[in-house]
Short mmCIF file of C-alpha atoms and ligand atoms in Angstrom, two decimals:
data_model
loop_
_atom_site.label_atom_id
_atom_site.label_comp_id
_atom_site.label_asym_id
_atom_site.label_seq_id
_atom_site.Cartn_x
_atom_site.Cartn_y
_atom_site.Cartn_z
CA MET A 1 -37.59 -33.40 -181.71
CA LEU A 2 -37.30 -29.73 -181.84
CA ASP A 3 -33.61 -28.75 -180.49
CA ALA A 4 -35.02 -25.56 -178.92
CA GLU A 5 -31.74 -23.62 -177.95
CA LYS A 6 -30.38 -24.70 -181.72
CA PHE A 7 -33.55 -23.29 -183.08
CA ILE A 8 -33.32 -20.00 -181.27
CA GLU A 9 -29.41 -19.70 -182.11
CA GLU A 10 -30.15 -20.35 -185.73
CA GLN A 11 -33.32 -17.77 -185.60
CA ILE A 12 -31.55 -15.21 -183.70
CA GLU A 13 -28.60 -15.71 -186.70
CA LYS A 14 -30.50 -15.07 -189.27
CA ILE A 15 -32.97 -12.45 -187.74
CA SER A 16 -30.00 -10.23 -187.13
CA GLU A 17 -28.87 -9.94 -190.49
CA ILE A 18 -31.77 -8.48 -191.43
CA ASP A 19 -31.24 -4.50 -192.55
CA GLY A 20 -33.43 -1.88 -191.37
CA LYS A 21 -35.91 -1.51 -188.19
CA ALA A 22 -38.74 -3.62 -187.14
CA VAL A 23 -42.35 -3.26 -185.39
CA VAL A 24 -43.80 -6.23 -183.05
CA GLY A 25 -47.56 -6.52 -181.65
CA CYS A 26 -46.50 -8.73 -178.69
CA SER A 27 -50.48 -9.51 -176.95
CA GLY A 28 -48.82 -11.64 -174.47
CA GLY A 29 -49.69 -14.73 -175.70
CA VAL A 30 -46.97 -17.41 -176.16
CA ASP A 31 -46.57 -16.94 -179.59
CA SER A 32 -46.04 -13.72 -179.92
CA THR A 33 -43.83 -13.25 -176.85
CA VAL A 34 -41.80 -15.83 -177.91
CA ALA A 35 -41.18 -14.49 -181.29
CA THR A 36 -40.68 -10.57 -179.62
CA VAL A 37 -37.96 -12.28 -177.58
CA ILE A 38 -36.46 -14.14 -180.44
CA ALA A 39 -36.62 -10.75 -182.46
CA GLY A 40 -35.41 -8.99 -179.76
CA LYS A 41 -32.30 -10.55 -179.01
CA ALA A 42 -31.60 -10.55 -182.84
CA MET A 43 -32.02 -7.06 -183.84
CA GLY A 44 -31.86 -5.48 -180.36
CA ASP A 45 -33.05 -1.49 -180.23
CA ARG A 46 -33.85 -1.74 -183.91
CA LEU A 47 -36.78 -3.69 -182.86
CA LEU A 48 -39.88 -1.92 -181.32
CA ALA A 49 -42.34 -4.45 -179.78
CA LEU A 50 -46.13 -2.72 -178.92
CA TYR A 51 -48.09 -3.61 -176.81
CA VAL A 52 -52.07 -2.02 -176.77
CA ASP A 53 -53.18 -1.66 -173.69
CA THR A 54 -57.53 -1.71 -175.14
CA GLY A 55 -58.71 -1.83 -171.53
CA TYR A 56 -60.37 -5.32 -172.30
CA MET A 57 -57.09 -7.55 -171.17
CA ARG A 58 -56.95 -9.60 -167.93
CA LYS A 59 -56.35 -8.63 -164.47
CA ASN A 60 -52.66 -7.17 -164.22
CA GLU A 61 -51.70 -8.71 -167.81
CA THR A 62 -50.54 -5.57 -168.55
CA ASP A 63 -48.14 -4.89 -165.79
CA LYS A 64 -46.59 -8.40 -166.47
CA ILE A 65 -46.01 -7.91 -169.61
CA ASP A 66 -44.30 -4.95 -169.50
CA ASP A 67 -41.88 -6.54 -166.52
CA ILE A 68 -41.59 -9.48 -169.27
CA LEU A 69 -40.38 -7.75 -171.64
CA GLU A 70 -38.40 -5.57 -169.62
CA HIS A 71 -36.79 -7.82 -168.08
CA MET A 72 -35.69 -9.42 -171.42
CA GLY A 73 -34.59 -6.36 -172.03
CA ILE A 74 -36.62 -5.40 -175.33
CA ASN A 75 -37.14 -2.36 -176.74
CA HIS A 76 -40.64 -2.14 -176.02
CA LYS A 77 -43.95 0.70 -175.60
CA VAL A 78 -46.87 -0.49 -173.27
CA ILE A 79 -49.48 1.97 -175.34
CA ASP A 80 -52.64 3.23 -172.68
CA ALA A 81 -55.23 2.83 -175.07
CA LYS A 82 -57.70 2.02 -172.89
CA ASP A 83 -60.49 5.42 -173.59
CA GLU A 84 -60.06 5.62 -177.22
CA PHE A 85 -61.54 1.61 -177.13
CA TYR A 86 -63.96 1.75 -174.56
CA GLU A 87 -65.10 5.20 -176.45
CA ALA A 88 -65.17 3.50 -179.84
CA MET A 89 -67.50 0.49 -178.05
CA GLY A 90 -70.16 2.92 -176.32
CA GLY A 91 -73.82 1.70 -177.06
CA VAL A 92 -72.31 -1.23 -179.32
CA VAL A 93 -74.10 -4.78 -178.18
CA ASP A 94 -73.88 -6.95 -181.23
CA PRO A 95 -70.90 -9.90 -181.29
CA GLU A 96 -69.58 -9.48 -184.77
CA GLU A 97 -69.89 -5.66 -184.55
CA LYS A 98 -67.86 -5.54 -181.43
CA ARG A 99 -64.94 -7.50 -182.72
CA LYS A 100 -65.00 -5.49 -185.92
CA ILE A 101 -64.39 -2.18 -184.19
CA ILE A 102 -62.07 -3.86 -181.49
CA GLY A 103 -60.01 -5.08 -184.66
CA ASN A 104 -59.94 -1.78 -186.60
CA LYS A 105 -58.72 0.32 -183.28
CA PHE A 106 -56.04 -2.12 -182.57
CA ILE A 107 -54.53 -1.44 -185.79
CA GLU A 108 -54.83 2.32 -186.03
CA VAL A 109 -53.48 2.14 -182.83
CA PHE A 110 -50.83 -0.21 -183.68
CA GLU A 111 -49.87 1.34 -187.19
CA ARG A 112 -49.56 5.02 -185.73
CA TYR A 113 -46.52 3.51 -183.44
CA ALA A 114 -44.87 1.77 -185.91
CA GLU A 115 -45.25 5.15 -188.25
CA GLU A 116 -43.08 6.39 -186.06
CA PHE A 117 -40.90 4.26 -185.46
CA ASP A 118 -40.12 3.97 -188.92
CA ALA A 119 -40.10 0.48 -189.13
CA ASP A 120 -39.75 -1.19 -192.66
CA HIS A 121 -39.87 -4.56 -191.22
CA LEU A 122 -43.11 -6.43 -189.24
CA VAL A 123 -42.45 -9.60 -187.00
CA GLN A 124 -44.75 -12.12 -186.54
CA GLY A 125 -46.02 -14.86 -183.82
CA THR A 126 -46.92 -16.67 -187.23
CA ILE A 127 -47.12 -20.52 -186.04
CA ALA A 128 -47.18 -23.52 -188.66
CA PRO A 129 -51.03 -24.58 -188.10
CA ASP A 130 -51.91 -20.68 -188.93
CA TRP A 131 -50.68 -21.31 -192.31
CA ILE A 132 -50.90 -24.91 -193.24
CA GLU A 133 -54.21 -24.61 -193.86
CA SER A 134 -53.90 -21.48 -196.06
CA GLY A 135 -52.03 -24.15 -198.52
CA ASP A 136 -49.67 -21.68 -199.07
CA GLU A 137 -46.82 -24.03 -198.62
CA GLU A 138 -43.75 -22.12 -200.46
CA ARG A 139 -42.79 -19.70 -197.89
CA ASP A 140 -39.98 -18.88 -196.30
CA THR A 141 -38.71 -18.13 -192.97
CA ILE A 142 -38.68 -14.28 -194.22
CA LYS A 143 -40.08 -13.11 -196.34
CA SER A 144 -42.08 -9.67 -198.31
CA HIS A 145 -45.74 -9.33 -197.49
CA HIS A 146 -48.49 -7.12 -197.62
CA ASN A 147 -51.80 -6.51 -195.69
CA VAL A 148 -50.98 -9.37 -192.99
CA GLY A 149 -52.90 -9.99 -190.50
CA GLY A 150 -55.71 -7.21 -191.64
CA LEU A 151 -52.47 -4.29 -191.34
CA PRO A 152 -53.36 -1.81 -193.87
CA GLU A 153 -51.63 -2.63 -197.23
CA LYS A 154 -50.11 0.60 -196.74
CA MET A 155 -48.22 0.00 -194.68
CA ASN A 156 -45.98 -2.68 -196.59
CA LEU A 157 -44.15 -3.98 -194.28
CA LYS A 158 -42.08 -6.82 -194.67
CA LEU A 159 -42.35 -10.30 -192.35
CA ILE A 160 -40.23 -11.47 -190.29
CA GLU A 161 -41.98 -15.18 -188.92
CA PRO A 162 -39.21 -17.17 -186.75
CA LEU A 163 -41.98 -19.43 -185.60
CA ARG A 164 -43.72 -20.24 -188.50
CA ASP A 165 -42.47 -23.99 -188.86
CA LEU A 166 -43.33 -24.63 -184.98
CA TYR A 167 -46.52 -26.22 -183.93
CA LYS A 168 -47.58 -25.11 -180.34
CA ASP A 169 -45.91 -27.52 -178.43
CA GLU A 170 -42.35 -26.86 -179.91
CA VAL A 171 -43.46 -23.15 -179.43
CA ARG A 172 -43.92 -23.90 -175.53
CA LYS A 173 -40.48 -25.78 -175.72
CA VAL A 174 -38.82 -22.44 -177.46
CA ALA A 175 -40.41 -20.35 -174.86
CA ARG A 176 -39.04 -22.62 -171.30
CA GLU A 177 -35.93 -22.48 -173.18
CA LEU A 178 -36.14 -18.42 -172.70
CA GLY A 179 -37.25 -18.55 -169.56
CA LEU A 180 -40.52 -16.90 -170.51
CA PRO A 181 -43.13 -17.39 -167.61
CA THR A 182 -45.92 -17.79 -170.63
CA SER A 183 -45.12 -21.06 -171.32
CA GLU A 184 -47.94 -22.49 -170.30
CA LYS A 185 -50.63 -19.96 -170.84
CA GLN A 186 -54.43 -20.89 -171.49
CA PRO A 187 -55.63 -19.05 -175.02
CA PHE A 188 -57.03 -15.66 -174.92
CA PRO A 189 -59.14 -14.13 -177.83
CA GLY A 190 -58.06 -11.22 -179.29
CA PRO A 191 -60.93 -8.76 -178.69
CA GLY A 192 -60.73 -9.86 -174.67
CA LEU A 193 -62.81 -9.60 -172.11
CA ALA A 194 -64.69 -7.10 -174.31
CA ILE A 195 -66.33 -10.36 -176.08
CA ARG A 196 -66.74 -11.75 -171.88
CA VAL A 197 -69.50 -8.62 -171.58
CA ILE A 198 -72.76 -9.99 -172.68
CA GLY A 199 -73.92 -6.88 -175.05
CA GLU A 200 -72.19 -3.07 -174.77
CA ALA A 201 -68.52 -3.75 -173.01
CA THR A 202 -68.43 -0.51 -170.42
CA PRO A 203 -65.57 0.19 -168.49
CA GLU A 204 -67.92 -0.79 -165.36
CA LYS A 205 -68.94 -4.32 -166.60
CA THR A 206 -65.73 -4.97 -168.03
CA GLU A 207 -64.37 -4.26 -164.41
CA ILE A 208 -66.59 -6.67 -162.87
CA VAL A 209 -65.68 -9.92 -165.63
CA ARG A 210 -62.20 -9.02 -165.30
CA GLU A 211 -62.57 -9.72 -161.59
CA ALA A 212 -64.78 -12.97 -162.01
CA CYS A 213 -62.06 -13.71 -164.85
CA ALA A 214 -59.13 -13.45 -162.11
CA ILE A 215 -60.86 -15.51 -159.54
CA THR A 216 -62.29 -18.42 -161.76
CA GLU A 217 -58.59 -18.69 -162.89
CA GLU A 218 -56.92 -19.31 -159.70
CA GLU A 219 -59.30 -21.11 -157.61
CA ILE A 220 -59.22 -23.23 -160.83
CA ASP A 221 -55.09 -23.11 -160.77
CA LYS A 222 -55.23 -23.49 -156.65
CA ALA A 223 -57.57 -27.17 -157.72
CA VAL A 224 -55.07 -28.13 -159.86
CA GLU A 225 -51.99 -27.77 -158.16
CA ASN A 226 -54.27 -29.52 -155.47
CA GLY A 227 -55.01 -32.19 -157.53
CA GLU A 228 -58.71 -31.61 -156.92
CA ILE A 229 -59.26 -31.53 -160.67
CA GLU A 230 -57.39 -31.80 -163.72
CA ARG A 231 -56.19 -28.59 -165.46
CA PRO A 232 -59.03 -27.33 -168.32
CA TRP A 233 -57.81 -26.14 -171.86
CA GLN A 234 -59.39 -22.85 -171.10
CA TYR A 235 -61.45 -21.17 -168.35
CA PHE A 236 -62.44 -17.78 -167.45
CA ALA A 237 -65.68 -16.19 -166.60
CA VAL A 238 -68.68 -14.00 -168.63
CA LEU A 239 -70.97 -11.36 -167.48
CA LEU A 240 -74.09 -11.72 -169.12
CA PRO A 241 -76.86 -8.90 -169.40
CA VAL A 242 -79.12 -10.14 -166.57
CA LYS A 243 -80.09 -9.04 -163.50
CA THR A 244 -81.40 -10.92 -160.69
CA VAL A 245 -82.91 -11.16 -157.13
CA GLY A 246 -81.09 -11.92 -153.83
CA VAL A 247 -80.32 -10.98 -150.47
CA GLN A 248 -77.67 -9.15 -148.99
CA GLY A 249 -77.90 -9.30 -145.53
CA ASP A 250 -81.46 -9.39 -144.74
CA LYS A 251 -82.08 -6.60 -147.69
CA ARG A 252 -83.29 -7.74 -151.07
CA ALA A 253 -80.28 -7.06 -153.52
CA TYR A 254 -80.92 -7.09 -157.17
CA GLY A 255 -77.49 -7.76 -159.29
CA HIS A 256 -75.58 -8.79 -162.28
CA THR A 257 -74.95 -12.28 -163.27
CA VAL A 258 -71.70 -14.74 -164.07
CA ALA A 259 -71.45 -17.31 -165.80
CA VAL A 260 -68.38 -19.63 -164.99
CA ARG A 261 -66.84 -21.66 -168.38
CA ALA A 262 -64.51 -24.28 -168.33
CA VAL A 263 -64.08 -26.68 -171.10
CA GLN A 264 -61.30 -29.29 -172.44
CA SER A 265 -60.25 -29.60 -175.67
CA LEU A 266 -57.33 -30.29 -178.36
CA ASP A 267 -57.58 -27.85 -180.95
CA ALA A 268 -60.50 -25.54 -180.00
CA MET A 269 -62.60 -27.01 -182.89
CA SER A 270 -64.78 -28.75 -180.23
CA ALA A 271 -64.77 -29.22 -176.50
CA SER A 272 -66.47 -30.23 -174.04
CA PHE A 273 -67.14 -28.88 -170.45
CA SER A 274 -64.79 -29.14 -167.81
CA LYS A 275 -66.46 -31.83 -165.01
CA ILE A 276 -65.77 -29.96 -162.36
CA SER A 277 -66.02 -30.78 -158.67
CA SER A 278 -68.80 -28.85 -156.74
CA GLU A 279 -66.48 -27.85 -154.10
CA VAL A 280 -64.47 -25.94 -156.39
CA LEU A 281 -67.28 -24.63 -158.24
CA GLU A 282 -68.51 -23.41 -154.71
CA ARG A 283 -65.41 -21.80 -153.98
CA ILE A 284 -65.50 -19.66 -157.22
CA SER A 285 -69.19 -18.60 -156.70
CA THR A 286 -68.88 -17.95 -152.87
CA ARG A 287 -65.44 -15.26 -153.60
CA ILE A 288 -66.89 -13.45 -156.40
CA THR A 289 -70.01 -13.05 -154.79
CA ASN A 290 -67.97 -11.64 -151.66
CA LYS A 291 -65.69 -9.38 -153.55
CA MET A 292 -68.61 -7.75 -155.27
CA LYS A 293 -70.86 -8.00 -152.86
CA ASP A 294 -72.74 -5.13 -154.30
CA LYS A 295 -72.55 -6.00 -158.31
CA VAL A 296 -72.72 -9.73 -158.39
CA ASN A 297 -75.50 -12.05 -156.64
CA ARG A 298 -75.59 -15.24 -158.93
CA VAL A 299 -73.09 -17.35 -160.55
CA VAL A 300 -74.02 -19.88 -163.05
CA TYR A 301 -71.56 -23.13 -164.34
CA ASP A 302 -71.92 -23.81 -168.12
CA VAL A 303 -72.30 -27.30 -169.20
CA THR A 304 -72.83 -26.64 -172.71
CA ASN A 305 -70.36 -29.02 -175.36
CA LYS A 306 -69.34 -27.37 -178.52
CA PRO A 307 -70.85 -27.88 -180.59
CA PRO A 308 -73.92 -26.48 -180.09
CA GLY A 309 -72.25 -24.06 -178.22
CA THR A 310 -68.68 -22.12 -178.81
CA ILE A 311 -66.27 -21.56 -176.21
CA GLU A 312 -66.80 -18.42 -175.85
CA TRP A 313 -70.36 -17.02 -175.61
CA GLU A 314 -70.01 -14.48 -178.35
P1 XMP B 1 -64.63 -20.49 -179.62
O1 XMP B 1 -65.80 -19.29 -179.19
O2 XMP B 1 -65.41 -19.81 -181.53
O3 XMP B 1 -63.74 -20.11 -179.50
O4 XMP B 1 -65.53 -21.72 -179.59
C1 XMP B 1 -62.40 -21.05 -180.05
C2 XMP B 1 -61.59 -20.42 -179.60
O5 XMP B 1 -61.09 -19.46 -180.24
C3 XMP B 1 -60.79 -18.46 -179.03
N1 XMP B 1 -60.83 -17.68 -179.80
C4 XMP B 1 -60.13 -16.29 -180.27
N2 XMP B 1 -58.65 -16.45 -180.60
N3 XMP B 1 -59.31 -14.37 -181.76
C5 XMP B 1 -58.20 -14.87 -181.35
O6 XMP B 1 -57.14 -14.93 -181.22
C6 XMP B 1 -60.48 -14.29 -181.40
O7 XMP B 1 -61.31 -13.14 -182.32
C7 XMP B 1 -61.08 -15.39 -181.23
N4 XMP B 1 -62.46 -15.44 -180.91
C8 XMP B 1 -62.61 -16.82 -179.93
C9 XMP B 1 -61.60 -18.76 -177.78
O8 XMP B 1 -60.66 -17.95 -176.59
C10 XMP B 1 -61.24 -20.33 -177.96
O9 XMP B 1 -59.58 -20.59 -177.01
#
């Protein structure tokens, strides 16, 4: 059993002995936030946390992360890179190409700010399952490393990985000990909402899926709190590249289709669709179509397991 308090103290002590400056990419996920806060407590202003708003973040996510880092006293910068990302994604429909463009753009933006800060270390929220599979078991908590996580080799940053011996449940325990509200967050893919807009992820379509995801999350969270359903492992909405006919008042409408996805899983390798009650599904559908009356007139529920489907649609 991990003693979270002791773990935090030990890591802070270890990291505070490191000379120089460090940057950390804080996505707002549990792992990167915990690593950021521990490193921040150890290094103070010698750490700069970078949060890149790609434009494909969840509703209110950027403000939430900003608040958490502010509250924790972490030296941080919220980088508004929305326009840059939207421009790079213009006209791109292939899922793999979308992922690649986002990954590369992220590195480009991150690198720009890291260089400006003159950092010689990079903090990462790597946890045990991330490296065990690669068989690299001899690594120490703090070690020299190049070309990490797709970051260009010329950055030549030494790596600090305070969570590398922990498993997800232990990271959540540390997050709770640190008082982080992100401790129970569901997974969110690196490319963000861009892969939840099927086809070209335009700013307009991204707004629709952002709202649909927020409603899906809120309604499912409420249903879980009321004891109506078991909490799914992951739950979100997808905007399909399909328009269908509907009625709005007494007029014909022609609007977008949203798919709601909720799955149970242990490790994301396989998953089964959540058997959510039709009452909850109805509330999600009604709220989405009411909120975006002129845009969305059809909501469907994905009843596919993984395999043969994947959890995300792209
Ligand atoms: P799939 O769709 O492959 O997803 O069944 C499995 C889990 O991984 C998440 N996911 C990602 N996470 N970067 C990430 O950090 C990514 O590019 C990415 N793509 C998918 C997905 O949300 C699910 O939890």
